[in-house]
Amino acid sequence: MSEEAEVEPKATKGKRAAKKRGKKVTNTKRKVSDPSSAKGKPWTFPKNSLEDAIRIPKEIEEKNAGNAIPVAELATAVGFRLANDWRFLDLLRSSDQYGLVERTGGTVSLTKLGQDVVAPSSPSQRSDALISAFRKVKDFEAVEKFYGGKRIPEDEFFLNTLTREFNIPRDRVDAFAKTFVDNLKFLRAFNPSNVSEAQRLTDETLSGTTPADKIPTSAVPREPRIREFLDTCFVMMPFGSWFDRYYQDIYAPAIKEAGFEPVRADELFTTGSVVEQIWEQIQKAKVLLADLSGKNANVFYELGLAHAAKKPVVFTSALVEDVPFDLRHLRVIIYDIREPEWAPRLRKSISDYLRNAMKEPDKSIPHPFRFLEDVGEAPARLGRRGQ
């Protein structure tokens, strides 16, 4: 053994001597906190995206005519059984951070900004209000200005920039990045950049007759649509061939006339599980539209998910034989492309049926599914049992 190894450190000798004298030994070494951790500190940005947070002001507007509502009633309206459910509290706080609502005592009321989002006088008022709500969060506004409209990197450089330039804690930077990017995608749908005037006219209203330039062709250019409505209608139908043209020239305009934003699966696919993305859109949708023509397997699979989620669905089909017998008592529109003026009639029927489906949603949901417990409750309980 070396001579150095035999020498006992002075600090250790001191501790042993203190123990012999019966004194309590405390560790005088200061604990250095990790500056990259935000454990125990309040969140400076919303945990939920703007699209999700809008659920709070929407329910206040729809369930209580925009008037202040007790917290317990609001929780039930949003879909939670208890007002102290952490998911509801996170959603409520996010809505408050975006400036959409304000909480006074035991009630929650809409702000002027929240009213402009859920009950605007024009689409532009809603679009401007959404941008203002996004910028209410100072961290989001600062990052937006930093990149100045340039492409946001999707790698570790973005995360590192958030931590180094904007002091976003390392253990929250992933959540910040996801919420920030989700918000940008949501806002761009309402106010897309570099959209020509010709592209803005794709949803032009069909007249009572079908002019030659309105007769559908199978060639469908990919054109961006400007989003106007908060509530969505998820469309389940085959892709390709004439179906794409029907969707663009008939289905999408009809859905907008009914006051919903049309969404089809091929418009939203990104990296990740296709089924998860479809399930997410089905859950978000206020109403759904399914074209059963050709008995497409994917359409029927998505239809099963929609019924499991207790969502009202309106059906269309070129043949009544393609509609399962058990579903023919629901809202079904049969169209025949050989008939004169079939396109304008189909468009009007879709708009009317969608409006009626929202007035009486039970008539668009098969009887057995109406009494299923809300989706999400069972998994939540299973999670609590496993804790």
Tab-separated table of C-alpha atoms in Angstrom:
chain	number	residue	atom	x	y	z
A	1	MET	CA	0.000	0.000	0.000
A	2	SER	CA	1.340	3.425	-0.911
A	3	GLU	CA	2.128	6.057	1.650
A	4	GLU	CA	-0.556	8.351	0.236
A	5	ALA	CA	-3.235	5.664	0.646
A	6	GLU	CA	-2.435	5.328	4.359
A	7	VAL	CA	-3.013	8.995	5.031
A	8	GLU	CA	-6.573	9.612	6.250
A	9	PRO	CA	-8.277	12.767	4.918
A	10	LYS	CA	-8.704	15.559	7.484
A	11	ALA	CA	-12.458	15.770	6.883
A	12	THR	CA	-12.860	12.072	7.757
A	13	LYS	CA	-10.755	12.444	10.890
A	14	GLY	CA	-12.895	15.374	11.985
A	15	LYS	CA	-16.109	13.394	11.593
A	16	ARG	CA	-14.749	10.468	13.603
A	17	ALA	CA	-13.630	12.785	16.382
A	18	ALA	CA	-17.042	14.432	16.480
A	19	LYS	CA	-18.725	11.047	16.721
A	20	LYS	CA	-16.559	10.110	19.697
A	21	ARG	CA	-17.582	13.351	21.452
A	22	GLY	CA	-21.263	12.444	20.875
A	23	LYS	CA	-21.951	15.304	18.521
A	24	LYS	CA	-24.330	14.965	15.587
A	25	VAL	CA	-22.500	15.006	12.287
A	26	THR	CA	-24.138	16.879	9.408
A	27	ASN	CA	-23.081	16.973	5.826
A	28	THR	CA	-21.978	20.550	5.244
A	29	LYS	CA	-21.603	20.012	1.487
A	30	ARG	CA	-24.120	22.265	-0.299
A	31	LYS	CA	-26.585	20.583	-2.603
A	32	VAL	CA	-26.389	22.146	-6.045
A	33	SER	CA	-29.733	22.238	-7.876
A	34	ASP	CA	-29.898	21.338	-11.536
A	35	PRO	CA	-30.674	24.533	-13.451
A	36	SER	CA	-32.044	22.496	-16.371
A	37	SER	CA	-34.753	20.934	-14.166
A	38	ALA	CA	-38.048	22.656	-13.388
A	39	LYS	CA	-39.270	20.201	-10.783
A	40	GLY	CA	-41.694	21.909	-8.447
A	41	LYS	CA	-41.866	25.092	-10.506
A	42	PRO	CA	-45.082	26.252	-12.241
A	43	TRP	CA	-45.430	25.748	-15.986
A	44	THR	CA	-44.897	28.959	-17.950
A	45	PHE	CA	-46.631	27.572	-21.048
A	46	PRO	CA	-49.810	25.519	-21.614
A	47	LYS	CA	-49.608	21.749	-21.422
A	48	ASN	CA	-52.375	21.512	-24.045
A	49	SER	CA	-52.463	22.745	-27.611
A	50	LEU	CA	-54.669	25.675	-28.558
A	51	GLU	CA	-56.989	23.339	-30.462
A	52	ASP	CA	-57.534	21.220	-27.344
A	53	ALA	CA	-57.834	24.225	-25.007
A	54	ILE	CA	-60.658	25.639	-27.144
A	55	ARG	CA	-62.872	22.834	-25.830
A	56	ILE	CA	-63.383	24.899	-22.664
A	57	PRO	CA	-64.773	28.116	-24.245
A	58	LYS	CA	-66.739	26.068	-26.813
A	59	GLU	CA	-68.646	24.255	-24.076
A	60	ILE	CA	-69.332	27.523	-22.255
A	61	GLU	CA	-70.763	28.967	-25.472
A	62	GLU	CA	-72.793	25.879	-26.420
A	63	LYS	CA	-73.993	24.696	-23.006
A	64	ASN	CA	-74.502	28.043	-21.244
A	65	ALA	CA	-74.974	30.561	-24.084
A	66	GLY	CA	-71.590	32.108	-23.343
A	67	ASN	CA	-72.472	32.993	-19.750
A	68	ALA	CA	-70.308	32.195	-16.717
A	69	ILE	CA	-70.640	28.568	-15.654
A	70	PRO	CA	-69.767	26.772	-12.382
A	71	VAL	CA	-66.550	24.760	-12.553
A	72	ALA	CA	-68.289	21.482	-11.700
A	73	GLU	CA	-70.826	21.918	-14.516
A	74	LEU	CA	-68.085	22.858	-16.952
A	75	ALA	CA	-66.106	19.722	-16.108
A	76	THR	CA	-69.156	17.573	-16.863
A	77	ALA	CA	-69.841	19.451	-20.091
A	78	VAL	CA	-66.275	18.891	-21.294
A	79	GLY	CA	-66.561	15.171	-20.510
A	80	PHE	CA	-65.061	14.681	-17.050
A	81	ARG	CA	-66.897	13.238	-14.080
A	82	LEU	CA	-64.999	15.183	-11.423
A	83	ALA	CA	-63.989	18.847	-11.335
A	84	ASN	CA	-60.708	17.921	-9.649
A	85	ASP	CA	-59.676	15.540	-12.443
A	86	TRP	CA	-56.089	16.569	-13.258
A	87	ARG	CA	-56.786	16.340	-16.997
A	88	PHE	CA	-59.639	18.819	-16.697
A	89	LEU	CA	-57.591	21.138	-14.485
A	90	ASP	CA	-54.723	21.098	-17.006
A	91	LEU	CA	-57.168	21.870	-19.812
A	92	LEU	CA	-58.760	24.708	-17.835
A	93	ARG	CA	-55.378	26.222	-16.977
A	94	SER	CA	-54.259	25.981	-20.608
A	95	SER	CA	-57.403	27.783	-21.742
A	96	ASP	CA	-56.691	30.487	-19.184
A	97	GLN	CA	-53.061	30.824	-20.321
A	98	TYR	CA	-54.235	31.345	-23.906
A	99	GLY	CA	-56.508	34.112	-22.616
A	100	LEU	CA	-59.726	32.382	-23.685
A	101	VAL	CA	-61.387	32.203	-20.262
A	102	GLU	CA	-61.033	33.654	-16.791
A	103	ARG	CA	-61.833	32.028	-13.500
A	104	THR	CA	-63.582	33.960	-10.727
A	105	GLY	CA	-64.238	32.041	-7.562
A	106	GLY	CA	-66.154	28.915	-8.489
A	107	THR	CA	-67.153	29.997	-11.997
A	108	VAL	CA	-65.475	30.250	-15.394
A	109	SER	CA	-66.416	32.880	-17.983
A	110	LEU	CA	-65.432	33.728	-21.539
A	111	THR	CA	-63.048	36.577	-22.246
A	112	LYS	CA	-63.459	38.909	-25.229
A	113	LEU	CA	-60.753	36.867	-26.977
A	114	GLY	CA	-62.585	33.629	-26.195
A	115	GLN	CA	-65.802	35.031	-27.655
A	116	ASP	CA	-63.994	36.030	-30.844
A	117	VAL	CA	-62.735	32.453	-31.195
A	118	VAL	CA	-65.934	30.498	-30.541
A	119	ALA	CA	-68.562	33.022	-31.714
A	120	PRO	CA	-66.924	35.369	-34.233
A	121	SER	CA	-68.679	37.766	-36.568
A	122	SER	CA	-66.508	36.654	-39.490
A	123	PRO	CA	-63.869	34.020	-40.331
A	124	SER	CA	-61.145	36.697	-40.257
A	125	GLN	CA	-62.115	37.673	-36.710
A	126	ARG	CA	-61.688	34.060	-35.616
A	127	SER	CA	-58.355	33.760	-37.434
A	128	ASP	CA	-57.010	36.944	-35.815
A	129	ALA	CA	-58.262	35.871	-32.390
A	130	LEU	CA	-56.535	32.484	-32.663
A	131	ILE	CA	-53.205	34.161	-33.457
A	132	SER	CA	-53.689	36.540	-30.508
A	133	ALA	CA	-54.438	33.607	-28.200
A	134	PHE	CA	-51.263	31.853	-29.354
A	135	ARG	CA	-49.195	34.970	-28.691
A	136	LYS	CA	-50.725	35.419	-25.251
A	137	VAL	CA	-48.173	32.818	-24.200
A	138	LYS	CA	-44.973	34.876	-24.072
A	139	ASP	CA	-42.702	31.866	-24.605
A	140	PHE	CA	-44.571	30.952	-27.799
A	141	GLU	CA	-44.467	34.538	-29.025
A	142	ALA	CA	-40.708	34.810	-28.376
A	143	VAL	CA	-39.894	31.574	-30.230
A	144	GLU	CA	-42.136	32.574	-33.128
A	145	LYS	CA	-40.309	35.912	-33.487
A	146	PHE	CA	-36.926	34.203	-33.217
A	147	TYR	CA	-37.600	31.982	-36.245
A	148	GLY	CA	-39.439	34.724	-38.128
A	149	GLY	CA	-41.588	32.418	-40.259
A	150	LYS	CA	-38.682	30.166	-41.213
A	151	ARG	CA	-38.958	26.402	-41.086
A	152	ILE	CA	-38.790	24.989	-37.555
A	153	PRO	CA	-36.082	22.306	-37.320
A	154	GLU	CA	-37.360	18.899	-36.243
A	155	ASP	CA	-34.318	17.666	-34.385
A	156	GLU	CA	-32.176	18.188	-31.310
A	157	PHE	CA	-31.046	21.622	-32.548
A	158	PHE	CA	-34.548	23.003	-31.976
A	159	LEU	CA	-34.677	21.504	-28.484
A	160	ASN	CA	-31.227	22.840	-27.655
A	161	THR	CA	-32.198	26.293	-28.922
A	162	LEU	CA	-35.296	26.294	-26.728
A	163	THR	CA	-33.208	25.527	-23.661
A	164	ARG	CA	-30.249	27.822	-24.376
A	165	GLU	CA	-32.011	30.832	-25.907
A	166	PHE	CA	-35.370	30.770	-24.116
A	167	ASN	CA	-34.565	28.971	-20.833
A	168	ILE	CA	-37.152	26.245	-21.380
A	169	PRO	CA	-36.256	23.583	-18.767
A	170	ARG	CA	-34.658	20.482	-20.243
A	171	ASP	CA	-37.252	18.189	-18.671
A	172	ARG	CA	-40.090	20.179	-20.296
A	173	VAL	CA	-38.580	21.032	-23.656
A	174	ASP	CA	-40.150	18.071	-25.491
A	175	ALA	CA	-43.614	19.061	-24.278
A	176	PHE	CA	-42.990	22.678	-25.294
A	177	ALA	CA	-41.787	21.719	-28.776
A	178	LYS	CA	-44.784	19.458	-29.456
A	179	THR	CA	-47.349	22.002	-28.282
A	180	PHE	CA	-45.618	24.822	-30.179
A	181	VAL	CA	-45.473	22.906	-33.481
A	182	ASP	CA	-49.057	21.621	-33.092
A	183	ASN	CA	-50.205	25.207	-32.602
A	184	LEU	CA	-48.402	26.400	-35.729
A	185	LYS	CA	-50.077	23.687	-37.828
A	186	PHE	CA	-53.474	24.576	-36.381
A	187	LEU	CA	-53.041	28.305	-37.043
A	188	ARG	CA	-51.792	27.808	-40.601
A	189	ALA	CA	-54.967	25.895	-41.439
A	190	PHE	CA	-56.936	29.083	-40.710
A	191	ASN	CA	-54.457	31.453	-42.345
A	192	PRO	CA	-52.246	29.614	-44.865
A	193	SER	CA	-49.444	31.600	-46.460
A	194	ASN	CA	-48.870	32.027	-50.188
A	195	VAL	CA	-52.384	31.003	-51.206
A	196	SER	CA	-53.374	32.474	-54.557
A	197	GLU	CA	-56.788	34.009	-55.184
A	198	ALA	CA	-57.632	31.128	-57.526
A	199	GLN	CA	-56.958	28.631	-54.763
A	200	ARG	CA	-59.287	30.531	-52.442
A	201	LEU	CA	-62.190	29.913	-54.833
A	202	THR	CA	-62.139	26.126	-54.736
A	203	ASP	CA	-65.214	26.046	-52.482
A	204	GLU	CA	-67.308	28.261	-54.745
A	205	THR	CA	-71.029	27.526	-54.370
A	206	LEU	CA	-72.601	25.266	-56.970
A	207	SER	CA	-75.619	26.792	-58.687
A	208	GLY	CA	-78.992	25.144	-59.157
A	209	THR	CA	-77.776	23.682	-62.439
A	210	THR	CA	-74.535	21.983	-63.340
A	211	PRO	CA	-72.541	24.010	-65.898
A	212	ALA	CA	-70.031	22.236	-68.085
A	213	ASP	CA	-67.098	23.580	-66.080
A	214	LYS	CA	-68.670	22.128	-62.918
A	215	ILE	CA	-69.020	18.586	-64.202
A	216	PRO	CA	-66.557	16.526	-62.155
A	217	THR	CA	-63.472	14.982	-63.761
A	218	SER	CA	-61.221	12.407	-62.176
A	219	ALA	CA	-58.142	14.672	-62.234
A	220	VAL	CA	-57.921	16.319	-58.810
A	221	PRO	CA	-55.293	19.015	-58.137
A	222	ARG	CA	-54.048	19.283	-54.565
A	223	GLU	CA	-55.233	22.683	-53.384
A	224	PRO	CA	-55.085	24.008	-49.821
A	225	ARG	CA	-58.368	24.939	-48.148
A	226	ILE	CA	-58.679	27.795	-45.710
A	227	ARG	CA	-60.162	26.519	-42.480
A	228	GLU	CA	-63.131	28.471	-41.117
A	229	PHE	CA	-64.851	26.319	-38.481
A	230	LEU	CA	-63.736	24.867	-35.144
A	231	ASP	CA	-66.023	21.808	-35.273
A	232	THR	CA	-64.892	19.158	-37.737
A	233	CYS	CA	-66.678	16.546	-39.828
A	234	PHE	CA	-64.449	13.543	-40.456
A	235	VAL	CA	-65.134	11.981	-43.857
A	236	MET	CA	-64.768	8.233	-44.301
A	237	MET	CA	-64.684	7.273	-47.975
A	238	PRO	CA	-62.538	5.480	-50.558
A	239	PHE	CA	-59.577	7.380	-52.036
A	240	GLY	CA	-58.628	7.893	-55.654
A	241	SER	CA	-60.477	7.899	-58.961
A	242	TRP	CA	-63.759	9.810	-58.908
A	243	PHE	CA	-64.098	9.771	-55.130
A	244	ASP	CA	-61.422	12.467	-54.777
A	245	ARG	CA	-63.344	14.704	-57.146
A	246	TYR	CA	-66.622	14.086	-55.308
A	247	TYR	CA	-64.940	14.994	-52.043
A	248	GLN	CA	-63.483	18.247	-53.359
A	249	ASP	CA	-66.453	19.472	-55.428
A	250	ILE	CA	-69.418	18.117	-53.463
A	251	TYR	CA	-68.646	16.739	-50.022
A	252	ALA	CA	-66.271	19.419	-48.697
A	253	PRO	CA	-68.450	22.390	-49.780
A	254	ALA	CA	-71.585	20.697	-48.405
A	255	ILE	CA	-69.913	20.120	-45.052
A	256	LYS	CA	-68.845	23.756	-44.867
A	257	GLU	CA	-72.388	24.887	-45.666
A	258	ALA	CA	-73.541	22.871	-42.652
A	259	GLY	CA	-71.048	24.733	-40.445
A	260	PHE	CA	-68.300	22.123	-40.084
A	261	GLU	CA	-64.727	21.823	-41.270
A	262	PRO	CA	-64.213	18.793	-43.571
A	263	VAL	CA	-61.308	16.495	-42.738
A	264	ARG	CA	-60.289	13.387	-44.660
A	265	ALA	CA	-57.599	10.924	-43.621
A	266	ASP	CA	-55.297	11.580	-46.564
A	267	GLU	CA	-55.141	15.281	-45.584
A	268	LEU	CA	-53.548	14.643	-42.227
A	269	PHE	CA	-51.282	11.595	-42.437
A	270	THR	CA	-47.862	12.195	-40.891
A	271	THR	CA	-45.252	9.926	-39.368
A	272	GLY	CA	-46.630	7.517	-36.811
A	273	SER	CA	-49.500	5.076	-36.558
A	274	VAL	CA	-52.225	5.632	-39.164
A	275	VAL	CA	-54.865	4.069	-36.908
A	276	GLU	CA	-53.940	6.378	-34.019
A	277	GLN	CA	-54.290	9.449	-36.246
A	278	ILE	CA	-57.672	8.297	-37.555
A	279	TRP	CA	-58.879	7.517	-34.023
A	280	GLU	CA	-57.761	10.963	-32.869
A	281	GLN	CA	-59.696	12.672	-35.670
A	282	ILE	CA	-62.798	10.569	-34.998
A	283	GLN	CA	-62.722	11.586	-31.337
A	284	LYS	CA	-62.289	15.257	-32.235
A	285	ALA	CA	-65.050	15.274	-34.863
A	286	LYS	CA	-68.478	16.641	-33.983
A	287	VAL	CA	-70.137	14.578	-36.704
A	288	LEU	CA	-68.935	12.140	-39.382
A	289	LEU	CA	-69.827	11.364	-42.990
A	290	ALA	CA	-69.315	7.911	-44.505
A	291	ASP	CA	-69.623	6.954	-48.177
A	292	LEU	CA	-70.304	3.222	-48.179
A	293	SER	CA	-70.160	2.843	-51.965
A	294	GLY	CA	-68.267	-0.275	-52.952
A	295	LYS	CA	-68.224	-1.687	-49.400
A	296	ASN	CA	-64.661	-0.448	-48.819
A	297	ALA	CA	-63.043	-2.355	-45.928
A	298	ASN	CA	-61.185	0.682	-44.546
A	299	VAL	CA	-64.393	2.716	-44.465
A	300	PHE	CA	-66.223	0.027	-42.503
A	301	TYR	CA	-63.331	-0.288	-40.058
A	302	GLU	CA	-63.357	3.470	-39.424
A	303	LEU	CA	-67.145	3.346	-39.128
A	304	GLY	CA	-66.818	0.783	-36.341
A	305	LEU	CA	-64.448	3.121	-34.486
A	306	ALA	CA	-66.882	6.000	-34.933
A	307	HIS	CA	-69.783	4.035	-33.481
A	308	ALA	CA	-67.608	2.868	-30.586
A	309	ALA	CA	-66.897	6.546	-29.884
A	310	LYS	CA	-70.670	7.257	-29.919
A	311	LYS	CA	-70.335	9.733	-32.777
A	312	PRO	CA	-73.274	10.606	-35.066
A	313	VAL	CA	-72.626	9.445	-38.640
A	314	VAL	CA	-74.438	10.363	-41.864
A	315	PHE	CA	-74.188	7.804	-44.688
A	316	THR	CA	-74.079	8.233	-48.442
A	317	SER	CA	-73.971	5.496	-51.055
A	318	ALA	CA	-74.425	5.059	-54.788
A	319	LEU	CA	-76.283	1.799	-54.131
A	320	VAL	CA	-78.630	0.931	-51.295
A	321	GLU	CA	-77.275	-2.633	-51.471
A	322	ASP	CA	-73.901	-1.348	-50.237
A	323	VAL	CA	-75.494	-0.181	-46.970
A	324	PRO	CA	-75.658	-3.014	-44.398
A	325	PHE	CA	-79.217	-3.911	-43.530
A	326	ASP	CA	-78.648	-3.115	-39.842
A	327	LEU	CA	-77.722	0.491	-40.714
A	328	ARG	CA	-80.470	1.376	-43.192
A	329	HIS	CA	-82.708	2.778	-40.457
A	330	LEU	CA	-80.146	5.546	-39.822
A	331	ARG	CA	-79.554	8.705	-41.899
A	332	VAL	CA	-78.672	7.396	-45.383
A	333	ILE	CA	-78.456	9.413	-48.623
A	334	ILE	CA	-78.673	7.359	-51.809
A	335	TYR	CA	-77.431	9.134	-54.934
A	336	ASP	CA	-77.435	8.112	-58.602
A	337	ILE	CA	-74.910	9.809	-60.880
A	338	ARG	CA	-77.107	8.952	-63.912
A	339	GLU	CA	-79.816	11.324	-62.728
A	340	PRO	CA	-79.874	14.993	-63.892
A	341	GLU	CA	-78.576	17.477	-61.309
A	342	TRP	CA	-77.495	14.691	-58.974
A	343	ALA	CA	-74.474	16.664	-57.712
A	344	PRO	CA	-76.315	19.777	-56.422
A	345	ARG	CA	-79.012	17.573	-54.884
A	346	LEU	CA	-76.440	15.403	-53.145
A	347	ARG	CA	-74.651	18.485	-51.844
A	348	LYS	CA	-77.860	19.967	-50.407
A	349	SER	CA	-78.884	16.633	-48.876
A	350	ILE	CA	-75.517	16.256	-47.148
A	351	SER	CA	-75.774	19.746	-45.614
A	352	ASP	CA	-79.351	19.136	-44.426
A	353	TYR	CA	-78.600	15.698	-43.003
A	354	LEU	CA	-75.517	16.950	-41.128
A	355	ARG	CA	-77.496	19.792	-39.523
A	356	ASN	CA	-80.260	17.391	-38.487
A	357	ALA	CA	-77.713	14.917	-37.164
A	358	MET	CA	-76.454	17.556	-34.749
A	359	LYS	CA	-79.970	18.461	-33.645
A	360	GLU	CA	-80.839	14.811	-32.977
A	361	PRO	CA	-77.521	12.923	-32.726
A	362	ASP	CA	-79.113	9.755	-31.305
A	363	LYS	CA	-80.863	9.119	-34.616
A	364	SER	CA	-77.453	8.812	-36.280
A	365	ILE	CA	-75.983	6.367	-33.744
A	366	PRO	CA	-76.998	2.651	-33.688
A	367	HIS	CA	-79.073	1.857	-30.606
A	368	PRO	CA	-76.579	-0.461	-28.792
A	369	PHE	CA	-73.778	2.100	-28.965
A	370	ARG	CA	-75.792	4.936	-27.404
A	371	PHE	CA	-75.431	3.434	-23.944
A	372	LEU	CA	-71.738	2.615	-23.975
A	373	GLU	CA	-69.665	4.421	-21.356
A	374	ASP	CA	-67.586	7.295	-22.657
A	375	VAL	CA	-64.401	6.238	-24.402
A	376	GLY	CA	-61.335	7.021	-22.342
A	377	GLU	CA	-62.999	6.432	-18.966
A	378	ALA	CA	-62.271	2.695	-18.856
A	379	PRO	CA	-58.573	3.095	-19.749
A	380	ALA	CA	-58.253	5.839	-17.140
A	381	ARG	CA	-59.695	3.571	-14.441
A	382	LEU	CA	-57.479	0.702	-15.503
A	383	GLY	CA	-54.479	3.008	-15.205
A	384	ARG	CA	-55.478	3.991	-11.674
A	385	ARG	CA	-55.900	0.357	-10.663
A	386	GLY	CA	-52.409	-0.414	-11.875
A	387	GLN	CA	-50.814	2.365	-9.854
